[in-house]
Amino acid sequence: VLSSIIYSKALVGSSYSAYLASLANTGDYVSFIVVGMIVSSFAFSTLWGMSYALRGEQWSGTLETTFLAPCSRFSILLGKAFSSMLTTSLWVVLQLILSTLVFNLRVRFINLPIALFLLLMALPSFLGIGFSLAGIVLEFKEHNAFVNFLTALFSLLLPISYPLVVLPPFLRYFSYLLPPTYAIEGMRNVLILDSGLSDLVNLILPLLFFDVFWLLLGSVVF
């Protein structure tokens, strides 16, 4: 977050970008970047938390013992994902505090319940993708190169620090296939533009579709 904000401020020269305002209806790039980083942090922690944890179990020789426990393997995956999300939550709170104190972060904290609702709406799709990645990592027994590649690809496609309209059209289509895109856009609308829940129907409906799609596909792949 810090590097992105400082880099943006160096490019723009002030705390407001007129060009960003023409593209994203807000020129406050600090809030724009911080909200994008927060949602992507939760998405990445869910996606990679399961893969890293299971590969670690495999590496230490405890995976077989863990999978022989009298419980669903998906419950083990969920435990790995939620423990990773708990750690991420602490980092997010720290980011919010520091961004508010140092960079005068201006978001509508009163809309946090709606923002959290959107994040919960996106969570099943994050978990479904995580199931898929966990299965692929276990199959190929290599996670670093695979995870680094996907992290770089998702960072390019997701509107974390820039609006989607700056991407070439063919890349934009791939962005709309990723559930975090809708969560980031929705939380920006709520926390920065003060949109209500009724204004987010066009983002909630795709999230519901991706929730069902990725949970089913992720379960099959795993």
Coordinates of C-alpha atoms in Angstrom, one line a residue:
V1 CA 0.0 0.0 0.0
L2 CA 2.7 2.4 1.0
S3 CA 4.8 2.0 -2.2
S4 CA 1.7 2.4 -4.4
I5 CA 0.5 5.6 -2.7
I6 CA 4.0 7.2 -2.7
Y7 CA 4.5 6.2 -6.4
S8 CA 1.1 7.7 -7.3
K9 CA 1.8 10.9 -5.4
A10 CA 5.1 11.3 -7.2
L11 CA 3.4 10.9 -10.5
V12 CA 0.4 13.1 -9.8
G13 CA 2.1 15.7 -7.7
S14 CA -0.9 16.1 -5.3
S15 CA -3.4 14.1 -3.4
Y16 CA -6.0 14.4 -6.2
S17 CA -5.9 13.1 -9.8
A18 CA -8.2 14.7 -12.3
Y19 CA -7.5 12.0 -14.8
L20 CA -8.5 9.3 -12.3
A21 CA -11.7 11.2 -11.6
S22 CA -12.6 11.2 -15.3
L23 CA -12.1 7.4 -15.4
A24 CA -13.4 6.2 -12.0
N25 CA -15.7 9.0 -10.7
T26 CA -13.2 9.7 -7.9
G27 CA -9.9 11.6 -8.0
D28 CA -8.9 10.4 -4.5
Y29 CA -6.3 7.9 -5.5
V30 CA -5.3 7.1 -1.9
S31 CA -8.8 5.8 -1.1
F32 CA -8.9 4.2 -4.5
I33 CA -5.7 2.2 -3.9
V34 CA -6.3 1.3 -0.3
V35 CA -9.8 -0.2 -1.0
G36 CA -8.4 -2.2 -3.9
M37 CA -5.5 -3.5 -1.8
I38 CA -7.8 -4.5 1.0
V39 CA -10.1 -6.6 -1.1
S40 CA -7.2 -8.2 -3.0
S41 CA -5.5 -9.0 0.3
F42 CA -8.5 -11.1 1.4
A43 CA -8.7 -12.7 -2.1
F44 CA -5.0 -13.6 -2.2
S45 CA -4.9 -14.9 1.4
T46 CA -7.9 -17.2 0.7
L47 CA -6.5 -18.4 -2.6
W48 CA -2.9 -19.0 -1.4
G49 CA -3.6 -19.9 2.3
M50 CA -5.0 -23.3 1.4
S51 CA -2.3 -24.1 -1.2
Y52 CA 0.6 -23.1 1.0
A53 CA -0.8 -24.9 4.0
L54 CA -1.4 -28.2 2.2
R55 CA 2.0 -28.1 0.5
G56 CA 3.6 -27.5 3.9
E57 CA 1.8 -30.5 5.3
Q58 CA 2.9 -32.5 2.3
W59 CA 6.5 -31.3 2.6
S60 CA 6.6 -32.2 6.4
G61 CA 5.0 -35.6 5.8
T62 CA 1.8 -34.9 7.8
L63 CA -0.6 -34.6 4.9
E64 CA -1.6 -38.3 4.9
T65 CA -2.2 -38.3 8.7
T66 CA -4.3 -35.1 8.4
F67 CA -6.4 -36.5 5.6
L68 CA -7.1 -39.7 7.6
A69 CA -8.7 -37.6 10.3
P70 CA -12.5 -38.5 10.7
C71 CA -13.7 -35.2 9.2
S72 CA -14.3 -33.7 5.7
R73 CA -11.2 -32.7 3.8
F74 CA -13.0 -29.5 2.8
S75 CA -13.3 -28.6 6.5
I76 CA -9.5 -28.9 6.7
L77 CA -9.2 -26.6 3.7
L78 CA -11.7 -24.1 5.2
G79 CA -9.7 -24.0 8.5
K80 CA -6.6 -23.2 6.5
A81 CA -8.4 -20.5 4.6
F82 CA -10.0 -18.8 7.6
S83 CA -6.8 -18.9 9.7
S84 CA -5.1 -17.1 6.8
M85 CA -8.0 -14.6 6.5
L86 CA -7.7 -13.9 10.3
T87 CA -4.1 -12.9 9.9
T88 CA -5.0 -10.8 6.9
S89 CA -7.7 -9.0 8.8
L90 CA -5.1 -7.8 11.4
W91 CA -3.0 -6.5 8.5
V92 CA -6.0 -4.7 6.9
V93 CA -6.9 -3.0 10.2
L94 CA -3.2 -1.8 10.5
Q95 CA -3.3 -0.6 6.9
L96 CA -6.5 1.4 7.5
I97 CA -5.2 3.0 10.7
L98 CA -1.8 4.0 9.1
S99 CA -3.5 5.2 5.9
T100 CA -5.9 7.3 7.9
L101 CA -3.3 8.9 10.1
V102 CA -0.5 9.4 7.5
F103 CA -2.3 9.8 4.2
N104 CA -5.6 11.2 5.4
L105 CA -7.6 8.3 4.1
R106 CA -11.2 9.4 3.3
V107 CA -13.7 6.6 3.1
R108 CA -17.2 6.3 4.4
F109 CA -16.7 4.1 7.4
I110 CA -20.5 4.3 8.1
N111 CA -20.9 2.1 5.0
L112 CA -18.6 -0.7 6.4
P113 CA -21.5 -3.1 7.1
I114 CA -22.5 -3.0 3.4
A115 CA -18.9 -3.4 2.4
L116 CA -18.5 -6.4 4.6
F117 CA -21.7 -7.8 3.1
L118 CA -20.2 -7.6 -0.3
L119 CA -17.0 -9.2 0.9
L120 CA -19.0 -12.1 2.3
M121 CA -20.9 -12.4 -1.0
A122 CA -17.6 -12.8 -2.8
L123 CA -16.1 -15.2 -0.2
P124 CA -17.6 -18.5 -1.6
S125 CA -16.1 -17.8 -5.0
F126 CA -12.7 -17.1 -3.4
L127 CA -12.9 -20.4 -1.6
G128 CA -13.9 -22.3 -4.8
I129 CA -10.9 -20.9 -6.6
G130 CA -8.8 -21.8 -3.6
F131 CA -10.1 -25.4 -3.7
S132 CA -8.9 -25.7 -7.3
L133 CA -5.5 -24.2 -6.6
A134 CA -5.0 -26.5 -3.6
G135 CA -5.7 -29.5 -5.8
I136 CA -3.4 -28.4 -8.5
V137 CA -0.6 -27.7 -6.1
L138 CA -0.9 -31.1 -4.5
E139 CA -0.9 -32.8 -7.9
F140 CA 2.2 -31.0 -9.3
K141 CA 3.9 -30.6 -5.9
E142 CA 5.2 -27.2 -6.8
H143 CA 3.6 -24.0 -5.5
N144 CA 6.1 -21.2 -5.6
A145 CA 6.4 -20.7 -9.3
F146 CA 2.7 -21.4 -9.9
V147 CA 1.5 -19.1 -7.1
N148 CA 3.9 -16.3 -8.2
F149 CA 2.7 -16.5 -11.8
L150 CA -1.0 -16.4 -10.8
T151 CA -0.3 -13.5 -8.3
A152 CA 1.3 -11.5 -11.0
L153 CA -1.5 -12.3 -13.5
F154 CA -4.2 -11.4 -11.0
S155 CA -2.4 -8.2 -10.0
L156 CA -2.4 -7.2 -13.7
L157 CA -6.1 -8.1 -14.4
L158 CA -7.7 -6.9 -11.1
P159 CA -8.5 -3.2 -10.7
I160 CA -6.4 -2.9 -7.6
S161 CA -4.5 0.3 -8.2
Y162 CA -6.0 1.4 -11.5
P163 CA -9.5 1.3 -13.2
L164 CA -10.2 -1.4 -15.6
V165 CA -10.8 1.0 -18.5
V166 CA -7.0 1.5 -18.8
L167 CA -6.5 -2.2 -19.8
P168 CA -6.7 -3.3 -23.4
P169 CA -10.2 -4.6 -24.2
F170 CA -9.2 -8.3 -24.6
L171 CA -7.6 -8.2 -21.1
R172 CA -10.7 -6.5 -19.7
Y173 CA -12.8 -9.5 -20.6
F174 CA -10.6 -11.8 -18.5
S175 CA -10.9 -9.3 -15.6
Y176 CA -14.7 -9.7 -15.6
L177 CA -14.2 -13.5 -15.3
L178 CA -12.6 -13.0 -11.9
P179 CA -14.9 -12.6 -8.8
P180 CA -12.5 -10.2 -7.0
T181 CA -13.1 -7.6 -9.7
Y182 CA -16.8 -7.3 -8.7
A183 CA -15.9 -7.2 -5.0
I184 CA -13.4 -4.4 -5.5
E185 CA -15.7 -2.3 -7.7
G186 CA -18.6 -2.8 -5.3
M187 CA -16.6 -1.9 -2.2
R188 CA -15.2 1.2 -4.0
N189 CA -18.8 2.3 -4.8
V190 CA -19.9 1.8 -1.2
L191 CA -16.9 3.2 0.6
I192 CA -15.8 6.0 -1.7
L193 CA -18.9 6.9 -3.9
D194 CA -21.5 6.3 -1.1
S195 CA -23.6 4.0 -3.2
G196 CA -26.4 2.1 -1.6
L197 CA -27.1 -1.7 -1.7
S198 CA -29.8 -1.2 -4.4
D199 CA -27.2 0.4 -6.7
L200 CA -25.0 -2.7 -6.6
V201 CA -27.4 -5.2 -8.2
N202 CA -25.3 -5.4 -11.4
L203 CA -22.3 -6.5 -9.2
I204 CA -24.1 -8.8 -6.8
L205 CA -25.7 -10.9 -9.5
P206 CA -22.4 -11.9 -11.1
L207 CA -21.0 -12.6 -7.7
L208 CA -23.8 -15.0 -7.0
F209 CA -23.2 -16.8 -10.3
F210 CA -19.5 -17.1 -9.6
D211 CA -20.1 -18.3 -6.1
V212 CA -22.0 -21.3 -7.4
F213 CA -19.8 -21.9 -10.4
W214 CA -16.5 -21.8 -8.5
L215 CA -17.6 -23.8 -5.5
L216 CA -18.8 -26.6 -7.8
L217 CA -15.8 -26.5 -10.1
G218 CA -13.3 -26.1 -7.2
S219 CA -14.8 -29.1 -5.4
V220 CA -14.5 -31.3 -8.5
V221 CA -11.0 -30.1 -9.3
F222 CA -9.8 -30.7 -5.7

